[in-house]
XYZ file of C-alpha atoms in Angstrom:
563
model
C 0.000 0.000 0.000
C 1.565 3.276 -1.072
C 1.678 6.226 1.254
C 0.387 9.593 0.155
C 2.858 12.417 0.628
C 1.337 15.314 2.480
C 2.761 18.755 1.876
C 2.682 21.047 4.883
C 1.661 24.556 3.876
C 1.095 27.744 5.789
C -2.394 29.208 5.427
C -3.388 32.814 6.015
C -6.057 35.331 5.068
C -5.541 36.565 1.516
C -2.923 33.963 0.549
C -4.532 33.470 -2.852
C -4.536 37.198 -3.569
C -1.534 37.966 -5.790
C -0.524 41.297 -7.293
C -0.273 41.679 -11.070
C 2.802 43.858 -11.201
C 3.590 46.367 -13.897
C 7.179 45.857 -15.102
C 8.352 49.471 -14.731
C 11.407 50.968 -16.348
C 14.084 52.668 -14.248
C 15.067 56.314 -14.660
C 18.539 57.450 -13.678
C 18.986 60.580 -11.580
C 22.345 61.996 -12.669
C 22.361 64.392 -9.717
C 22.603 61.509 -7.231
C 24.613 58.944 -9.191
C 28.209 59.115 -7.996
C 31.659 57.975 -9.121
C 35.152 58.302 -7.770
C 37.111 61.187 -9.255
C 40.004 58.860 -10.130
C 40.627 55.143 -10.360
C 41.994 53.673 -7.152
C 42.629 50.151 -8.487
C 42.148 48.264 -11.734
C 39.237 46.456 -10.094
C 37.041 49.498 -9.376
C 33.348 48.773 -10.005
C 31.217 51.659 -11.269
C 27.927 50.049 -12.320
C 26.371 49.332 -8.929
C 22.686 50.199 -8.621
C 20.670 52.047 -5.976
C 16.911 52.215 -6.622
C 14.519 54.520 -4.788
C 11.009 53.112 -4.906
C 8.623 50.375 -3.839
C 10.738 47.250 -3.541
C 8.205 44.864 -5.067
C 7.907 47.012 -8.197
C 11.684 47.454 -8.207
C 12.260 43.679 -8.131
C 9.830 43.309 -11.011
C 11.726 46.035 -12.884
C 14.971 44.076 -12.387
C 13.498 40.750 -13.447
C 14.137 41.029 -17.187
C 17.811 42.013 -16.932
C 18.863 40.096 -13.812
C 16.945 36.809 -13.678
C 19.451 34.096 -12.745
C 22.340 36.552 -12.255
C 22.307 37.411 -8.538
C 24.705 35.291 -6.459
C 23.607 36.381 -2.991
C 20.465 38.029 -1.646
C 20.582 39.534 1.831
C 17.415 41.081 3.221
C 16.607 42.585 6.589
C 12.814 42.978 6.279
C 10.638 44.734 8.858
C 10.247 42.276 11.698
C 6.496 42.879 12.198
C 6.976 43.566 15.887
C 4.399 46.313 16.237
C 7.093 48.899 17.025
C 6.783 52.182 15.148
C 10.199 52.954 13.683
C 11.139 56.465 12.661
C 11.944 55.549 9.065
C 9.255 52.935 8.397
C 6.402 51.312 10.238
C 7.492 47.911 11.483
C 4.267 46.216 12.455
C 1.460 45.015 10.213
C -1.248 42.425 10.475
C 0.304 38.966 10.463
C -1.503 37.755 7.334
C -0.568 40.844 5.342
C 3.072 40.478 6.414
C 3.145 36.902 5.123
C 1.650 37.929 1.762
C 4.115 40.779 1.403
C 7.042 38.489 2.171
C 5.785 35.692 -0.128
C 5.447 38.037 -3.117
C 8.970 39.390 -2.624
C 10.575 36.014 -1.951
C 9.187 34.569 -5.170
C 10.719 37.387 -7.207
C 14.010 37.149 -5.322
C 14.180 33.431 -6.051
C 13.852 34.111 -9.784
C 16.672 36.643 -9.629
C 19.040 34.195 -7.888
C 21.591 32.249 -9.920
C 21.237 28.467 -9.781
C 24.152 28.317 -7.315
C 22.987 31.371 -5.376
C 21.626 31.767 -1.848
C 19.381 34.036 0.216
C 20.047 35.166 3.806
C 17.193 36.676 5.832
C 17.483 38.283 9.266
C 14.384 37.978 11.433
C 13.425 37.778 15.118
C 11.318 35.289 17.085
C 8.046 37.063 16.309
C 7.845 35.773 12.709
C 10.930 33.536 12.317
C 9.117 30.226 12.496
C 6.315 31.282 10.171
C 8.924 32.647 7.778
C 10.773 29.310 7.882
C 7.650 27.438 6.716
C 6.960 30.111 4.086
C 10.534 29.812 2.760
C 10.107 26.032 2.653
C 7.192 26.620 0.258
C 8.988 29.177 -1.922
C 12.488 27.650 -2.076
C 11.739 24.015 -1.242
C 12.419 22.440 2.126
C 15.352 20.500 0.685
C 17.092 23.815 -0.094
C 17.173 24.931 3.532
C 20.813 25.420 4.556
C 20.842 26.680 8.148
C 19.229 28.784 10.855
C 22.058 30.950 12.152
C 21.720 32.608 15.548
C 23.333 36.040 15.738
C 24.008 37.677 19.098
C 22.730 41.159 18.308
C 23.118 42.458 21.884
C 25.508 41.581 24.695
C 23.739 43.098 27.712
C 20.386 42.075 29.146
C 17.406 44.435 29.060
C 16.438 44.605 32.719
C 12.981 45.956 31.864
C 12.071 42.925 29.714
C 8.756 41.368 30.761
C 10.089 37.815 30.927
C 13.383 37.082 29.141
C 15.668 39.628 27.526
C 16.040 38.856 23.817
C 19.664 39.240 22.678
C 19.599 37.286 19.411
C 18.173 37.333 15.905
C 17.826 34.512 13.388
C 19.421 34.396 9.943
C 17.552 31.944 7.710
C 19.725 30.652 4.874
C 18.343 28.993 1.745
C 20.057 27.943 -1.466
C 18.251 28.075 -4.772
C 19.657 24.603 -5.366
C 21.636 22.944 -2.554
C 23.276 20.514 -4.988
C 24.937 23.465 -6.755
C 25.467 25.844 -3.825
C 28.981 25.943 -2.366
C 29.472 27.557 1.023
C 32.681 29.516 1.479
C 34.933 29.587 4.518
C 35.473 32.155 7.258
C 38.901 33.763 7.118
C 41.041 33.222 10.197
C 41.356 36.336 12.313
C 44.673 37.540 13.718
C 43.523 36.404 17.179
C 42.861 32.918 15.825
C 46.247 32.805 14.123
C 47.885 33.934 17.371
C 46.729 30.713 19.042
C 49.334 28.855 16.979
C 52.678 28.830 18.820
C 56.141 27.392 18.217
C 57.566 26.524 21.665
C 59.983 23.923 20.227
C 61.251 26.156 17.383
C 59.964 23.757 14.747
C 61.269 24.812 11.317
C 57.750 24.498 9.916
C 56.605 27.406 12.036
C 53.706 27.918 14.497
C 51.526 24.953 15.361
C 48.619 23.983 17.582
C 48.180 20.665 19.417
C 45.060 18.691 18.510
C 43.548 15.651 20.191
C 45.022 12.423 18.823
C 41.917 10.462 19.861
C 38.422 10.456 18.366
C 35.022 9.155 19.405
C 34.275 7.181 16.247
C 35.045 3.450 16.519
C 38.286 2.498 14.769
C 39.527 -1.046 15.430
C 43.117 -0.267 14.413
C 43.223 2.704 16.786
C 43.454 0.663 20.010
C 47.198 0.291 20.471
C 49.470 1.445 23.316
C 51.699 4.511 22.921
C 54.936 4.913 24.909
C 56.036 8.475 25.612
C 59.621 9.810 25.653
C 59.787 9.493 29.465
C 58.507 5.902 29.459
C 54.884 6.679 30.303
C 52.350 4.490 28.507
C 49.106 5.810 27.033
C 45.911 4.188 25.783
C 43.010 6.066 24.182
C 40.557 7.483 26.749
C 37.640 5.206 27.615
C 35.156 5.046 24.754
C 37.585 6.692 22.317
C 40.190 5.498 19.779
C 43.404 6.842 18.295
C 42.565 8.559 15.017
C 45.321 6.572 13.242
C 46.701 3.055 13.095
C 50.061 2.185 14.626
C 51.971 2.520 11.353
C 50.623 6.018 10.753
C 51.428 6.981 14.342
C 55.096 6.064 13.937
C 55.243 7.973 10.633
C 53.914 11.077 12.419
C 56.335 10.535 15.337
C 59.300 10.234 12.966
C 58.201 13.429 11.173
C 58.056 15.366 14.457
C 54.281 15.740 14.372
C 53.571 14.159 17.762
C 54.047 16.173 20.955
C 53.960 15.074 24.598
C 54.079 18.611 25.944
C 57.046 20.645 27.109
C 57.893 18.168 29.917
C 57.397 15.084 27.738
C 54.928 13.644 30.248
C 51.730 14.815 28.616
C 49.282 12.740 26.611
C 50.235 12.405 22.929
C 48.817 15.175 20.722
C 49.014 15.856 16.983
C 50.782 19.027 15.836
C 48.765 20.987 13.238
C 50.913 23.576 11.487
C 49.369 26.911 10.508
C 51.240 27.012 7.202
C 49.697 23.696 6.148
C 46.120 24.555 7.060
C 43.463 26.131 4.887
C 43.162 29.828 5.725
C 39.382 29.400 5.986
C 37.271 27.875 8.732
C 33.892 26.165 8.406
C 31.129 28.425 9.691
C 28.899 27.374 12.577
C 25.322 28.405 13.346
C 26.353 30.520 16.366
C 27.655 33.997 15.540
C 28.655 35.893 18.701
C 28.897 39.675 18.725
C 32.666 39.487 19.275
C 33.000 38.001 15.785
C 30.375 39.861 13.730
C 29.395 42.910 15.779
C 26.185 44.046 17.454
C 23.379 46.525 16.791
C 24.952 48.900 19.301
C 28.345 48.880 17.606
C 26.697 49.379 14.216
C 24.800 52.404 15.565
C 28.014 53.894 16.964
C 29.861 53.410 13.654
C 26.974 54.937 11.693
C 26.714 57.910 14.051
C 30.463 58.548 13.739
C 30.207 58.389 9.954
C 27.033 60.478 9.540
C 27.173 62.678 12.615
C 24.763 65.306 11.255
C 22.009 62.796 10.373
C 19.525 61.204 12.837
C 20.574 57.700 13.886
C 18.939 54.862 11.948
C 17.177 52.305 14.152
C 18.932 48.949 14.593
C 21.389 49.003 11.667
C 23.185 45.759 10.944
C 26.947 45.756 11.678
C 29.342 45.646 8.742
C 31.200 42.531 10.026
C 27.900 40.615 10.009
C 27.199 41.445 6.357
C 30.861 40.882 5.514
C 30.721 37.323 6.818
C 27.550 36.588 4.825
C 29.104 37.954 1.637
C 32.353 36.090 2.263
C 30.520 32.782 2.707
C 28.163 33.198 -0.246
C 30.040 34.924 -3.080
C 33.288 35.821 -4.802
C 34.613 39.211 -5.976
C 32.740 40.589 -8.963
C 29.518 38.663 -8.260
C 26.206 40.435 -7.632
C 24.794 41.045 -4.150
C 21.163 42.206 -3.839
C 19.405 43.832 -0.892
C 15.800 44.890 -1.526
C 15.338 46.340 1.996
C 18.242 48.785 1.814
C 17.725 50.403 5.230
C 20.814 52.429 6.106
C 22.825 51.004 3.183
C 25.090 48.589 5.040
C 24.860 45.858 2.396
C 25.937 48.171 -0.419
C 28.730 49.707 1.653
C 30.164 46.313 2.622
C 29.744 44.742 -0.823
C 31.482 47.778 -2.349
C 34.450 47.447 0.008
C 34.660 43.720 -0.716
C 34.771 44.123 -4.492
C 31.295 42.782 -5.228
C 28.729 44.311 -7.512
C 25.621 45.342 -5.645
C 21.980 46.329 -6.100
C 19.998 47.996 -3.317
C 16.363 49.057 -3.179
C 14.844 51.401 -0.602
C 11.491 53.178 -0.545
C 11.929 55.545 2.398
C 13.333 59.053 2.302
C 16.445 57.731 4.056
C 17.478 56.375 0.651
C 18.725 59.932 0.085
C 19.291 61.069 3.675
C 21.299 58.024 4.832
C 22.302 55.683 2.032
C 23.524 58.228 -0.532
C 25.844 60.202 1.811
C 27.137 56.955 3.300
C 28.051 55.576 -0.128
C 29.663 58.881 -1.118
C 32.006 58.526 1.857
C 32.749 54.880 1.015
C 33.619 55.787 -2.585
C 35.744 58.770 -1.510
C 37.651 56.597 0.991
C 36.307 58.654 3.917
C 34.668 55.796 5.841
C 37.132 54.620 8.505
C 34.696 52.341 10.357
C 33.176 48.915 9.825
C 35.358 46.541 7.816
C 37.463 49.291 6.193
C 40.677 48.396 8.006
C 40.094 44.639 7.723
C 39.855 44.729 3.906
C 42.266 47.683 3.537
C 39.646 49.774 1.735
C 41.004 52.957 0.110
C 37.950 54.097 -1.863
C 36.986 53.921 -5.532
C 34.193 52.822 -7.841
C 30.709 54.284 -8.034
C 26.988 53.655 -8.413
C 23.964 54.755 -10.411
C 20.900 56.143 -8.671
C 17.535 55.234 -10.174
C 13.904 55.983 -9.489
C 11.010 53.839 -10.610
C 9.213 55.339 -13.578
C 5.560 56.261 -13.012
C 2.912 53.899 -14.300
C 2.805 53.811 -18.094
C -0.974 54.222 -18.111
C -3.139 56.754 -16.317
C -6.813 57.685 -16.451
C -7.918 60.803 -18.259
C -10.758 63.149 -17.279
C -13.309 60.705 -18.758
C -11.946 57.722 -16.791
C -10.286 56.204 -19.864
C -6.847 54.594 -19.678
C -4.298 56.549 -21.713
C -0.505 56.672 -21.876
C 0.909 58.877 -19.139
C 1.928 62.393 -20.132
C 5.223 61.833 -18.298
C 6.357 59.444 -21.040
C 8.079 60.663 -24.186
C 8.468 58.450 -27.277
C 11.727 56.682 -26.223
C 10.355 55.942 -22.743
C 7.106 54.591 -24.205
C 9.078 52.269 -26.469
C 11.281 51.129 -23.594
C 8.311 50.512 -21.294
C 6.318 48.542 -23.876
C 9.394 46.483 -24.764
C 9.703 45.449 -21.127
C 5.978 44.763 -20.844
C 5.975 42.559 -23.951
C 9.142 40.692 -22.979
C 11.454 42.343 -25.526
C 14.920 43.759 -24.838
C 14.942 47.480 -25.568
C 17.703 47.889 -28.152
C 17.021 50.603 -30.760
C 18.841 50.016 -34.040
C 20.677 52.999 -35.543
C 19.822 52.118 -39.149
C 16.389 50.455 -38.934
C 13.886 52.749 -37.207
C 11.438 49.868 -36.709
C 13.949 47.735 -34.774
C 13.368 49.190 -31.285
C 13.753 45.942 -29.407
C 14.264 42.224 -29.898
C 13.253 38.937 -28.333
C 15.488 36.837 -30.619
C 17.768 37.243 -33.618
C 14.766 37.384 -35.951
C 11.892 38.705 -33.795
C 11.597 42.483 -33.264
C 9.224 45.120 -31.890
C 8.222 48.558 -33.185
C 6.341 51.031 -30.970
C 4.677 54.211 -32.212
C 1.889 56.473 -30.967
C 0.764 57.091 -34.549
C -2.130 55.506 -36.440
C -0.750 53.354 -39.240
C -2.363 53.108 -42.666
C -2.456 49.989 -44.806
C 0.238 51.489 -47.030
C 2.540 52.189 -44.064
C 2.084 48.633 -42.788
C 2.823 47.261 -46.242
C 6.100 49.181 -46.330
C 6.971 47.810 -42.872
C 6.181 44.255 -43.945
C 8.451 44.625 -46.960
C 11.333 45.959 -44.850
C 10.975 43.171 -42.310
C 11.100 40.499 -45.016
C 10.235 36.824 -44.936
C 13.024 35.773 -42.537
C 12.009 38.081 -39.690
C 8.902 38.899 -37.647
C 7.783 42.194 -36.128
C 5.365 43.070 -33.332
C 3.850 46.470 -34.134
C 2.338 48.429 -31.227
C 0.500 51.538 -32.418
C -2.391 53.846 -31.570
C -4.554 52.446 -34.369
C -4.170 50.611 -37.678
C -6.129 50.155 -40.879
C -5.653 46.584 -42.044
C -7.340 43.234 -41.626
C -5.952 40.737 -39.144
C -3.444 38.472 -40.889
C -2.998 40.778 -43.855
C 0.777 40.672 -43.343
C 2.117 37.240 -42.201
C 5.338 38.701 -40.800
C 3.569 41.415 -38.748
C 1.611 41.097 -35.491
C -0.278 44.331 -34.805
C -1.553 45.521 -31.399
C -3.417 48.677 -30.418
C -2.006 50.653 -27.495
C -3.068 51.082 -24.820
C -6.157 48.879 -25.360
C -4.181 45.675 -25.891
C -2.233 46.205 -22.645
C -5.065 46.855 -20.185
C -5.250 43.288 -18.881
C -1.499 42.747 -18.685
C -1.106 44.070 -15.131
C -2.302 46.523 -12.468
C -1.897 50.065 -13.757
C -1.489 53.211 -11.731
C -0.521 51.435 -8.499
C 2.698 52.758 -6.967
C 2.663 51.354 -3.459
C 2.850 47.667 -2.502
C 4.493 48.466 0.814
C 3.583 47.592 4.390
C 0.176 49.243 4.467
C -2.546 47.443 6.390
C -5.147 49.094 4.158
C -4.073 46.641 1.444
C -5.307 43.659 3.460
C -8.129 41.838 1.616
C -11.401 40.851 3.260
C -11.374 37.564 5.178
C -13.703 35.522 3.009
C -11.697 32.628 1.579
C -9.420 30.964 4.092
C -9.152 30.608 7.864
C -6.401 32.492 9.647
C -3.519 30.536 11.178
C -3.469 32.743 14.267
C -5.637 35.393 15.816
C -3.762 38.659 15.355
C -4.698 42.086 16.747
C -5.430 44.831 14.285
C -2.422 47.076 13.750
C -2.615 50.426 12.044
C 0.291 51.605 9.924
C 0.999 54.843 8.142
C 1.284 54.724 4.352
C 4.735 55.381 2.957
C 5.599 58.537 1.137
C 5.994 58.468 -2.630
C 8.297 60.627 -4.690
C 8.346 61.665 -8.329
C 10.869 60.539 -10.899
C 12.891 62.136 -13.613
C 16.217 61.765 -15.461
C 17.790 59.726 -18.245
C 16.738 56.150 -18.975
C 18.729 53.135 -17.809
C 21.273 51.449 -20.106
C 24.336 49.198 -20.006
C 23.388 47.615 -16.680
C 26.468 45.815 -15.386
C 28.039 45.908 -18.846
C 31.739 45.929 -19.483
C 31.472 49.448 -20.866
C 30.432 50.784 -17.485
C 33.747 49.796 -15.938
C 35.987 51.418 -18.533
């Protein structure tokens, strides 16, 4: 009798409600984009990306160019604690929080490379629900670890029951069979534990236990020390080698009995012969990766004239995550930019980075912080550890407004904020074409393959104009024509597919919606599914929205950008 596999899923109000996102284009703000005034090294990276706007729309905007290209995602989402933070409201109804996280996690998974990973900081309030949600999105088999980070090192004496001094870091791979975890570099303190009391020519060494707990039949022999003392493995343990191997190690000077010669036999492990990296554990104390308090002090010292950001993550914490999950030149993404720690650390470590932040602190905190990093004026964090001297740069983008808006008669029309090139770029993205205007063929504005192209115009096209287009396209190519109106029967031109704009686009997505942020007003009515838990109603303030302007995006992460 076969057993039916049951899949455990988390259920919440509104789970089946999914947004139909408009794939917006990005508009560069030249006034905030920033580059070093001179090259510092040959490895300077200039094409990093900072996006100001709703992070769900921003992830959708990145999807076409960056699907499968991001090596590491780090996010520090609002913890849903009910605490009102100065820069964003951290506390929404539990069901809404789960929907918001699910929608973002699904997009982040698509952006990850097949050997990539995602690291999420969270506290006890939602950690266990988030774990089950991530099991659904990434697959339970792709769970890597639940790391415990000591975010504080002193107890809160006013805590109701137990003072919370830790956060969780949930780690998932997109595919565990392809994901390779890096190593933690040995610190100077760790290297200092290797000594050379006997002036061994091979340099500093550390004594390691010669016995092990795993049964090994050949590891049950007697060892005689230099002073005549005899040693057997401790009860329930065995020598980690056979007798022949032991004598080889003894002859090579790799066995020590201590300074007096009366100690138990130990194996000498030489620093020069060991890998410089250590395997990470799931316990990350503040001494190793910093605390919230230290991060706040560093940020205050760096940006003394700006209000302190609540609970920033320390640079050593992000540095360890990046070190374990990526190599120089690979892309790091943080869609909850906060105070900009991820971008600052990734920049110093020679990684490409993308950050998204909706709040005003994108300009008040992140931009000035990155300016100082690029100018080599940030002495804190990991600067000394990685010997950072400055260099590189980033581009600052805003999300374009919705392509469609309603006119005075409640009809959907193309937004007045779009000129012809922006309309073409936006429709290319919407239709799944790469915006790539050809200098010689006006009708080649984008492509989906070597023979399939798109042409966008706000004009009405006559039969004669379409006939000319069909002739230019030829029999070996196809063209999608998006125009205001056309005068031809369907199928009149086999190599042309003709669509009216904006009528043909109305059902493609939600138009005119700019805010998918943590706003409890977005919570749907409870009419489909039972709630997992009874949660109190929490009121949040809607986020502020800003306008956009500037030149359109191009050459994202291209080689040209680094020249």
